Amino acid sequence: MRRHGVLVALTLVLAACGGAGDAESTVVAAGTTIVDNGVVEYLVAESPFAESMNVLAATSAEALTLLEQGAADLAIVHAPDRLATFLQQNPQAQSAVLFQSRFVLVGPPDKVAEYDGLSAPEAFAKLALRGDAFVTRADGSGTYESESKVWEASGVDRTGAAWLTTTGQGMGFTLQVAVDREAFIWVEEGTLVGSPLANR
């Protein structure tokens, strides 16, 4: 199932407060979602400085922390709220939107039709009411930030819910857990390419 989409800007952030790499290298902290879906690999390959780039996979929260601490030169994130706070606290930093990232709800083929025509908050509310299994990252990522906003809009209190599985891990691992548990998951659409959930 690919519906209930939400668009979020994928942003490149440059800290002007000093770099992590030496004169011959650039450290890029990038969200695990865009590492897993191959976006970062493509961006680095297209750069004339590809050979001097060192990519660190991290959640958006971790990437911004690494940037703030001087452990990274660049960060690529898709967590607008965290980014806004970072830019407010670090006015010397510069940012630019690369493109938009689309998040969608996917789930077991035998259940997705029952969610046709619903908005994302409506689908989340129905999922909770039915008790259909759902897997979440809950890891400070842009994906989790987006998911949390949908849960808030749905009015669902998911605290202690038996149908909810929390991984605290990256997108690739969490996707596999969703497949194994035949569960629903909120995911960045590009990550689905080549995954077991691609045709759901």
XYZ file of C-alpha atoms in Angstrom:
200
model
C 0.000 0.000 0.000
C 1.343 3.392 -0.935
C -0.961 6.163 0.194
C -1.465 8.723 2.938
C 1.672 10.525 1.722
C 3.369 13.377 3.553
C 6.098 15.482 1.943
C 9.078 16.620 4.010
C 12.035 18.670 2.784
C 15.394 16.902 2.713
C 17.911 19.532 3.783
C 21.666 19.934 3.520
C 23.143 21.771 6.519
C 26.617 23.296 6.664
C 28.105 24.374 9.979
C 30.350 27.386 9.597
C 31.903 26.775 13.007
C 34.778 24.559 11.902
C 35.042 21.167 10.241
C 35.549 17.646 11.421
C 37.631 16.413 8.542
C 41.182 17.341 7.733
C 42.246 19.278 4.640
C 41.809 16.178 2.501
C 38.472 14.859 3.785
C 34.884 15.934 4.423
C 32.683 14.170 6.968
C 29.017 13.948 5.955
C 26.478 12.886 8.599
C 23.358 11.613 6.826
C 20.042 10.192 7.989
C 19.868 6.394 7.940
C 16.798 6.492 5.701
C 18.603 8.283 2.890
C 21.647 6.088 3.379
C 19.523 2.933 3.187
C 17.640 4.084 0.078
C 20.812 4.951 -1.831
C 20.275 8.729 -2.052
C 23.493 9.622 -0.254
C 25.527 7.160 -2.307
C 24.191 8.829 -5.466
C 24.858 12.373 -4.209
C 28.404 11.522 -3.177
C 29.116 9.728 -6.462
C 27.967 12.800 -8.407
C 30.176 15.134 -6.399
C 33.597 16.145 -7.762
C 34.880 15.633 -4.215
C 33.554 12.073 -3.867
C 36.920 10.525 -3.070
C 37.417 12.824 -0.084
C 33.967 12.302 1.462
C 33.379 10.088 4.482
C 29.700 9.318 5.143
C 28.384 8.570 8.643
C 24.898 7.032 8.868
C 22.923 8.564 11.738
C 19.428 9.645 12.687
C 18.599 13.253 11.847
C 18.952 14.125 15.540
C 22.367 12.467 15.732
C 23.515 14.081 12.479
C 22.712 17.565 13.762
C 24.445 16.802 17.063
C 27.578 15.653 15.226
C 27.487 18.838 13.179
C 27.074 21.011 16.261
C 29.942 19.242 18.026
C 32.253 19.682 15.044
C 32.402 15.934 14.412
C 30.883 16.408 10.933
C 31.273 19.033 8.214
C 27.879 18.526 6.581
C 24.564 17.002 7.633
C 21.738 15.776 5.419
C 18.485 15.533 7.371
C 14.716 15.444 6.917
C 13.446 16.483 10.335
C 12.079 20.028 9.883
C 11.315 20.706 13.547
C 14.742 19.588 14.742
C 16.378 21.526 11.922
C 14.512 24.720 12.827
C 15.705 24.420 16.427
C 19.275 23.724 15.288
C 19.343 26.763 12.999
C 17.935 28.978 15.745
C 20.624 27.815 18.152
C 23.399 27.938 15.527
C 22.829 31.106 13.464
C 26.200 30.676 11.762
C 25.013 27.462 10.089
C 23.749 27.478 6.514
C 21.090 25.215 5.011
C 19.618 24.439 1.613
C 16.716 22.212 0.566
C 17.861 19.423 -1.748
C 14.460 17.886 -2.524
C 11.337 16.585 -0.830
C 10.991 13.234 0.892
C 7.597 11.498 0.784
C 6.429 9.333 3.668
C 3.753 6.675 3.208
C 1.950 4.031 5.248
C 2.462 0.462 4.038
C 1.228 -2.819 5.442
C 0.214 -6.460 4.866
C -1.378 -7.088 1.440
C -4.403 -8.782 2.997
C -5.247 -5.730 5.130
C -4.347 -2.617 3.145
C -7.629 -2.474 1.198
C -9.477 -1.839 4.464
C -7.651 1.503 4.741
C -8.450 2.773 1.246
C -9.652 6.360 1.041
C -8.481 7.362 4.515
C -6.185 10.235 5.383
C -3.001 9.385 7.289
C -4.456 10.357 10.719
C -7.667 8.442 9.958
C -5.670 5.366 8.955
C -3.584 5.528 12.137
C -6.713 5.873 14.280
C -8.345 2.876 12.581
C -5.162 0.853 12.921
C -5.092 1.473 16.669
C -8.798 0.680 17.030
C -8.410 -2.623 15.188
C -5.172 -3.474 16.947
C -3.310 -4.143 13.705
C 0.421 -4.563 14.288
C 2.561 -1.454 13.762
C 6.349 -1.090 13.906
C 8.002 2.209 14.790
C 11.613 3.391 14.888
C 11.262 5.834 17.822
C 14.879 6.824 17.327
C 15.091 10.577 16.767
C 14.947 10.226 12.989
C 13.120 12.420 10.509
C 10.897 9.439 9.763
C 9.890 9.182 13.409
C 9.296 12.937 13.618
C 6.920 12.678 10.657
C 5.211 9.602 12.108
C 4.760 11.272 15.505
C 2.944 14.197 13.898
C 0.488 11.796 12.268
C -0.123 10.004 15.574
C -0.729 13.366 17.261
C -3.223 14.344 14.570
C -4.988 10.988 14.968
C -5.649 11.585 18.661
C -4.374 8.104 19.571
C -2.545 7.484 22.842
C -0.283 4.575 21.921
C 1.484 4.339 25.279
C 1.882 0.669 26.197
C -0.139 -0.504 23.180
C 0.202 -4.260 22.618
C 0.030 -3.800 18.842
C 3.038 -1.452 18.787
C 6.629 -2.690 18.334
C 9.493 -0.235 18.890
C 12.891 -1.000 17.369
C 14.972 2.094 18.177
C 16.911 1.173 15.007
C 17.411 2.455 11.460
C 15.022 2.206 8.540
C 16.451 -0.915 6.910
C 16.300 -2.968 10.106
C 12.856 -1.647 11.038
C 11.473 -2.476 7.595
C 12.597 -6.080 8.016
C 10.910 -6.275 11.424
C 7.675 -5.022 9.826
C 7.928 -7.733 7.168
C 8.611 -10.451 9.750
C 5.693 -9.359 11.932
C 3.343 -8.664 9.003
C 2.907 -5.181 10.408
C 2.175 -1.683 9.167
C 4.976 0.888 9.062
C 5.421 4.585 8.249
C 8.269 4.797 5.775
C 10.061 7.111 3.360
C 8.856 6.034 -0.066
C 12.285 5.791 -1.682
C 13.359 3.244 0.921
C 10.753 0.830 -0.420
C 12.589 0.370 -3.713
C 14.020 -3.121 -3.670
C 12.589 -3.912 -0.229
C 10.189 -6.791 0.573
C 7.454 -4.151 1.016
C 7.893 -2.668 -2.464
C 4.635 -4.061 -3.848
C 2.425 -3.458 -0.841
